[in-house]
Coordinates of C-alpha atoms and ligand atoms in Angstrom, one line a residue:
M20 CA -37.2 142.6 86.0
V21 CA -35.6 139.2 86.1
Q22 CA -33.8 138.5 89.3
P23 CA -30.3 137.2 88.9
P24 CA -29.8 133.5 90.2
S25 CA -29.1 133.5 93.9
S26 CA -25.8 131.9 94.9
Y27 CA -27.4 130.4 98.0
R28 CA -27.0 126.6 98.2
G29 CA -28.6 124.8 101.1
R30 CA -28.8 121.1 101.7
L31 CA -31.0 118.4 103.2
A32 CA -28.8 115.7 104.7
P33 CA -30.9 113.0 106.1
S34 CA -29.5 109.6 107.3
P35 CA -31.4 106.5 106.3
T36 CA -31.1 105.0 109.8
G37 CA -34.8 105.2 110.8
Y38 CA -38.0 106.9 109.7
L39 CA -38.1 110.7 109.7
H40 CA -39.5 112.0 112.8
L41 CA -41.1 115.3 113.3
G42 CA -37.9 117.0 114.7
H43 CA -35.8 116.1 111.6
A44 CA -38.7 117.0 109.4
R45 CA -38.9 120.4 111.0
T46 CA -35.1 121.0 110.4
F47 CA -35.5 119.9 106.8
W48 CA -38.5 122.3 106.3
L49 CA -36.6 125.2 107.9
A50 CA -33.6 124.4 105.6
A51 CA -36.0 124.4 102.5
E52 CA -37.6 127.5 103.7
R53 CA -34.4 129.4 104.0
A54 CA -33.2 128.4 100.6
R55 CA -36.7 129.5 99.1
A56 CA -36.5 132.8 100.9
A57 CA -33.0 133.4 99.5
G58 CA -34.2 132.2 96.0
G59 CA -31.5 129.6 96.3
T60 CA -30.9 125.9 95.5
V61 CA -31.7 123.0 97.7
I62 CA -29.4 119.8 97.4
L63 CA -30.4 116.4 98.9
R64 CA -27.5 114.5 100.2
N65 CA -28.0 110.9 101.4
D66 CA -25.8 110.5 104.5
D67 CA -25.7 106.8 104.3
L68 CA -22.3 106.0 105.9
D69 CA -23.7 104.5 109.1
A70 CA -23.4 100.8 108.0
A71 CA -24.8 99.3 111.3
R72 CA -28.0 101.2 111.0
F73 CA -28.4 101.6 107.3
R74 CA -31.4 100.1 105.6
L75 CA -32.5 100.4 102.0
D76 CA -36.2 100.7 102.9
F77 CA -35.3 103.9 105.1
V78 CA -33.6 105.5 102.0
D79 CA -36.9 105.0 99.9
A80 CA -39.0 106.2 102.9
M81 CA -36.8 109.2 103.4
Y82 CA -37.3 110.5 99.9
E83 CA -41.1 109.7 99.9
D84 CA -41.6 111.4 103.3
L85 CA -39.8 114.4 102.4
R86 CA -41.8 114.7 99.1
W87 CA -45.1 114.0 100.9
L88 CA -44.3 117.0 103.2
G89 CA -43.8 119.1 100.0
L90 CA -40.1 119.6 100.0
T91 CA -38.3 119.6 96.7
W92 CA -34.6 119.6 95.6
S93 CA -33.0 120.2 92.4
E94 CA -29.8 118.2 92.9
G95 CA -29.7 114.7 94.7
P96 CA -29.2 111.0 94.3
D97 CA -32.5 110.6 92.6
V98 CA -32.2 113.7 90.3
G99 CA -28.4 114.0 89.6
G100 CA -26.5 117.2 89.4
P101 CA -23.2 118.8 88.8
H102 CA -21.7 117.5 92.2
A103 CA -22.8 113.9 91.9
P104 CA -22.7 111.3 93.5
Y105 CA -25.0 112.6 96.2
K106 CA -24.7 109.4 98.2
Q107 CA -21.9 109.5 100.7
R108 CA -21.3 105.8 100.3
E109 CA -20.2 106.6 96.7
R110 CA -17.9 109.3 97.6
L111 CA -15.2 107.4 99.6
P112 CA -12.3 108.3 97.4
I113 CA -13.1 112.0 98.0
Y114 CA -12.9 111.4 101.7
R115 CA -9.8 109.3 101.4
A116 CA -8.0 112.1 99.6
A117 CA -9.0 114.3 102.5
L118 CA -7.6 111.9 105.0
A119 CA -4.4 111.7 103.0
Q120 CA -4.0 115.4 103.0
L121 CA -4.5 115.6 106.9
H122 CA -2.0 112.7 107.2
A123 CA 0.6 114.5 105.1
A124 CA 0.2 117.5 107.1
G125 CA 0.7 115.5 110.3
L126 CA -2.5 116.8 111.8
I127 CA -4.1 113.4 112.8
F128 CA -2.9 110.3 114.8
P129 CA -3.7 106.7 115.1
C130 CA -5.7 105.8 118.2
T131 CA -6.0 102.3 119.7
H132 CA -7.9 103.4 122.9
T133 CA -11.5 102.4 123.3
R134 CA -14.2 104.6 124.2
K135 CA -14.2 102.8 127.6
D136 CA -10.5 103.6 128.0
V137 CA -11.3 107.3 127.2
L138 CA -14.2 107.4 129.7
E139 CA -12.1 105.7 132.4
A140 CA -9.2 108.2 131.9
I141 CA -11.4 111.2 132.3
G142 CA -13.3 109.6 135.2
A143 CA -16.6 109.8 133.3
P144 CA -19.5 107.4 133.9
H145 CA -19.4 104.3 131.8
E146 CA -21.4 103.3 128.7
G147 CA -25.1 103.4 129.4
A148 CA -24.9 106.9 130.7
A149 CA -26.5 109.4 128.4
H150 CA -23.6 111.1 126.3
D151 CA -24.8 113.9 124.1
D152 CA -21.5 114.2 122.6
E153 CA -18.1 112.5 122.2
P154 CA -16.1 112.7 125.6
V155 CA -13.0 115.0 125.6
Y156 CA -10.1 112.8 124.5
P157 CA -7.3 112.8 127.1
A158 CA -4.2 114.6 126.0
S159 CA -2.1 111.8 127.7
F160 CA -3.4 109.4 125.1
R161 CA -1.8 111.4 122.3
P162 CA 1.4 110.5 120.6
P163 CA 4.0 113.3 121.1
A164 CA 3.4 116.2 118.5
G165 CA 5.7 115.7 115.5
A166 CA 6.2 112.1 116.1
P167 CA 6.4 110.2 112.7
L168 CA 3.0 108.7 111.7
P169 CA 2.6 105.1 110.4
P170 CA 1.2 105.0 107.0
L171 CA -2.5 104.9 106.5
G172 CA -2.3 101.7 104.6
D173 CA -4.6 100.6 101.8
K174 CA -7.2 99.4 104.2
V175 CA -7.5 101.5 107.4
S176 CA -7.7 99.3 110.5
V177 CA -7.2 101.7 113.3
N178 CA -9.0 104.8 114.3
W179 CA -7.5 108.1 113.2
R180 CA -8.1 111.3 115.2
F181 CA -7.6 114.9 114.4
R182 CA -5.3 116.6 116.9
V183 CA -7.1 119.8 118.0
P184 CA -5.3 123.0 118.7
D185 CA -5.3 123.0 122.5
G186 CA -6.5 126.1 124.1
E187 CA -7.5 127.9 120.8
E188 CA -10.7 129.8 121.1
L189 CA -12.9 129.1 118.0
V190 CA -15.7 131.3 117.1
F191 CA -18.4 131.4 114.6
D192 CA -21.7 133.6 114.1
D193 CA -24.6 131.3 114.0
K194 CA -27.4 132.8 111.8
R195 CA -29.9 131.7 114.4
F196 CA -28.2 131.7 117.7
G197 CA -25.6 134.5 117.2
P198 CA -22.0 134.3 118.2
Q199 CA -20.8 130.8 119.4
R200 CA -17.5 130.1 121.1
A201 CA -15.6 127.0 122.2
V202 CA -12.1 126.2 123.4
A203 CA -10.4 123.4 121.6
G204 CA -9.1 120.6 124.1
R205 CA -11.5 121.9 126.7
D206 CA -15.0 121.9 125.2
F207 CA -14.2 119.1 122.8
G208 CA -11.2 117.1 122.2
D209 CA -9.2 115.2 119.5
F210 CA -12.0 113.7 117.3
L211 CA -12.4 110.8 115.0
V212 CA -11.9 111.3 111.3
W213 CA -11.6 107.8 110.2
R214 CA -12.8 104.5 111.8
K215 CA -11.0 101.3 112.1
D216 CA -13.6 99.6 109.9
D217 CA -12.2 101.7 107.2
A218 CA -15.0 104.3 106.9
P219 CA -14.8 108.0 107.3
S220 CA -16.3 109.7 110.3
Y221 CA -19.5 112.1 110.1
Q222 CA -17.2 115.0 110.9
L223 CA -14.9 114.4 108.0
S224 CA -17.4 113.3 105.4
C225 CA -19.8 116.3 106.3
A226 CA -17.1 118.9 106.1
V227 CA -15.7 117.8 102.8
D228 CA -19.0 117.4 101.3
D229 CA -20.4 120.7 102.4
A230 CA -17.3 122.3 100.7
A231 CA -17.3 120.0 97.6
M232 CA -21.1 120.6 97.0
R233 CA -20.5 124.5 97.4
I234 CA -23.1 124.7 100.2
T235 CA -23.3 128.3 101.3
E236 CA -25.5 127.7 104.4
V237 CA -25.8 124.6 106.6
V238 CA -29.1 124.4 108.4
R239 CA -29.3 121.6 111.0
G240 CA -30.2 120.9 114.6
A241 CA -28.8 122.7 117.6
D242 CA -27.4 119.4 118.8
L243 CA -24.7 119.7 116.1
I244 CA -23.3 123.0 117.3
R245 CA -20.3 121.5 118.9
S246 CA -19.7 119.5 115.7
T247 CA -19.5 122.7 113.8
F248 CA -16.4 123.6 115.7
R249 CA -14.8 120.4 114.6
Q250 CA -15.9 120.8 111.1
L251 CA -14.6 124.4 111.0
L252 CA -11.2 123.0 112.1
L253 CA -11.2 120.4 109.3
L254 CA -12.3 122.8 106.7
R255 CA -9.3 125.1 107.8
A256 CA -6.8 122.3 107.9
L257 CA -7.9 121.2 104.5
G258 CA -7.9 124.7 103.0
L259 CA -11.6 124.6 102.2
P260 CA -14.1 127.4 102.5
A261 CA -16.6 127.3 105.5
P262 CA -20.2 127.8 104.9
D263 CA -22.5 129.8 107.2
Y264 CA -24.3 127.9 109.9
Y265 CA -27.9 128.2 111.1
H266 CA -28.7 125.8 113.9
C267 CA -32.4 125.1 114.6
P268 CA -33.8 124.8 118.1
L269 CA -34.6 121.1 118.9
M270 CA -38.3 120.2 119.0
L271 CA -39.5 118.8 122.3
D272 CA -42.4 116.5 122.9
D273 CA -45.3 117.4 125.2
A274 CA -43.1 116.1 128.2
G275 CA -40.2 118.4 127.3
V276 CA -38.2 115.4 126.0
R277 CA -36.2 115.8 122.7
L278 CA -37.7 114.1 119.7
A279 CA -35.7 111.2 118.7
K280 CA -36.1 108.7 115.8
R281 CA -37.2 106.1 118.4
H282 CA -40.3 108.1 119.1
D283 CA -42.0 106.1 116.5
A284 CA -45.4 107.7 117.5
L285 CA -44.0 110.9 116.0
S286 CA -42.6 109.7 112.8
L287 CA -44.0 111.3 109.6
R288 CA -45.3 107.8 108.5
T289 CA -47.3 107.3 111.6
L290 CA -48.8 110.7 111.7
R291 CA -49.7 110.4 107.9
A292 CA -51.3 107.0 108.7
Q293 CA -53.3 108.6 111.4
G294 CA -54.7 111.1 108.8
V295 CA -52.5 114.1 109.8
T296 CA -51.9 116.3 106.7
P297 CA -48.7 118.1 105.4
A298 CA -50.5 121.3 105.9
E299 CA -51.2 120.6 109.5
I300 CA -47.6 119.6 110.2
I301 CA -46.3 122.7 108.5
A302 CA -48.7 124.9 110.5
K303 CA -47.2 123.3 113.7
F304 CA -43.6 123.9 112.4
S305 CA -44.5 127.5 111.7
S306 CA -45.6 128.0 115.2
E307 CA -42.4 126.5 116.8
P308 CA -40.0 129.0 118.3
Ligands
LIG24 N1 -27.0 113.2 108.5 C1 -26.9 113.9 109.6 C2 -28.1 113.8 110.5 O1 -29.2 113.3 110.0 C3 -26.8 115.3 109.2 C4 -26.1 116.2 110.0 C5 -25.8 117.6 109.4 O2 -26.8 118.2 109.0 O3 -24.7 117.9 109.3 O4 -28.1 114.0 111.7

């Protein structure tokens, strides 16, 4: 009997800011595996908004490395699809419309404080200290609730933040880690939605795209669990449906350190040049917790 097409839509969302390392590749492989097991569709989205670290050769390398590993996608920048464009840089009007919606609803505010101001205000160690996440924005920096907002202007030249509902407990059921909870204003604070260099933040672009591309399950690294709460708030504020979330345990190197792109020794390219095969890499992925 012919199976009806599955409604599962998953995505691979690499950022072309370095060569893919083993940790990222494992997340993408898991995302592809979950889509395959569900008989669903895989979308490739090029998360190319980081202007400072973007490089065109990383874009080509990222497609090539993923294909070398054996991953495929049926929608993406290189193959097209019903939700094109699949490059975030080409989707700016979509993000800008979402920003205007948040502005009209009074859910964001302009912020001229620097990261240093924020760290000082909360008594946190200065730049240079390892921050895994954005520091909690001090409530004393907020304009009063309901204060009239300045217009966004044609070109945004100030940071805009989302005002989180202080004290609200947010919950989601992670498909890997089970129930997750965070309290807005305590575990994370008012977060960036648009930057003063006139570019959307990761939180905004990701939430908007996951909804626009009809993603049913987001598979990504466990380092983004806190971001999921922010994105759930944005989706709710924008009246958009939330996908399911499956966060992958992070891969550690032999010394127990999290793999990061700067571990060049563990980039797929380096491993490939050393003669490691895709089958060997996938065997390693399958044996990870
Ligand atoms: N482009 C992001 C990254 O590479 C994706 C994050 C996500 O999956 O939401 O970290």
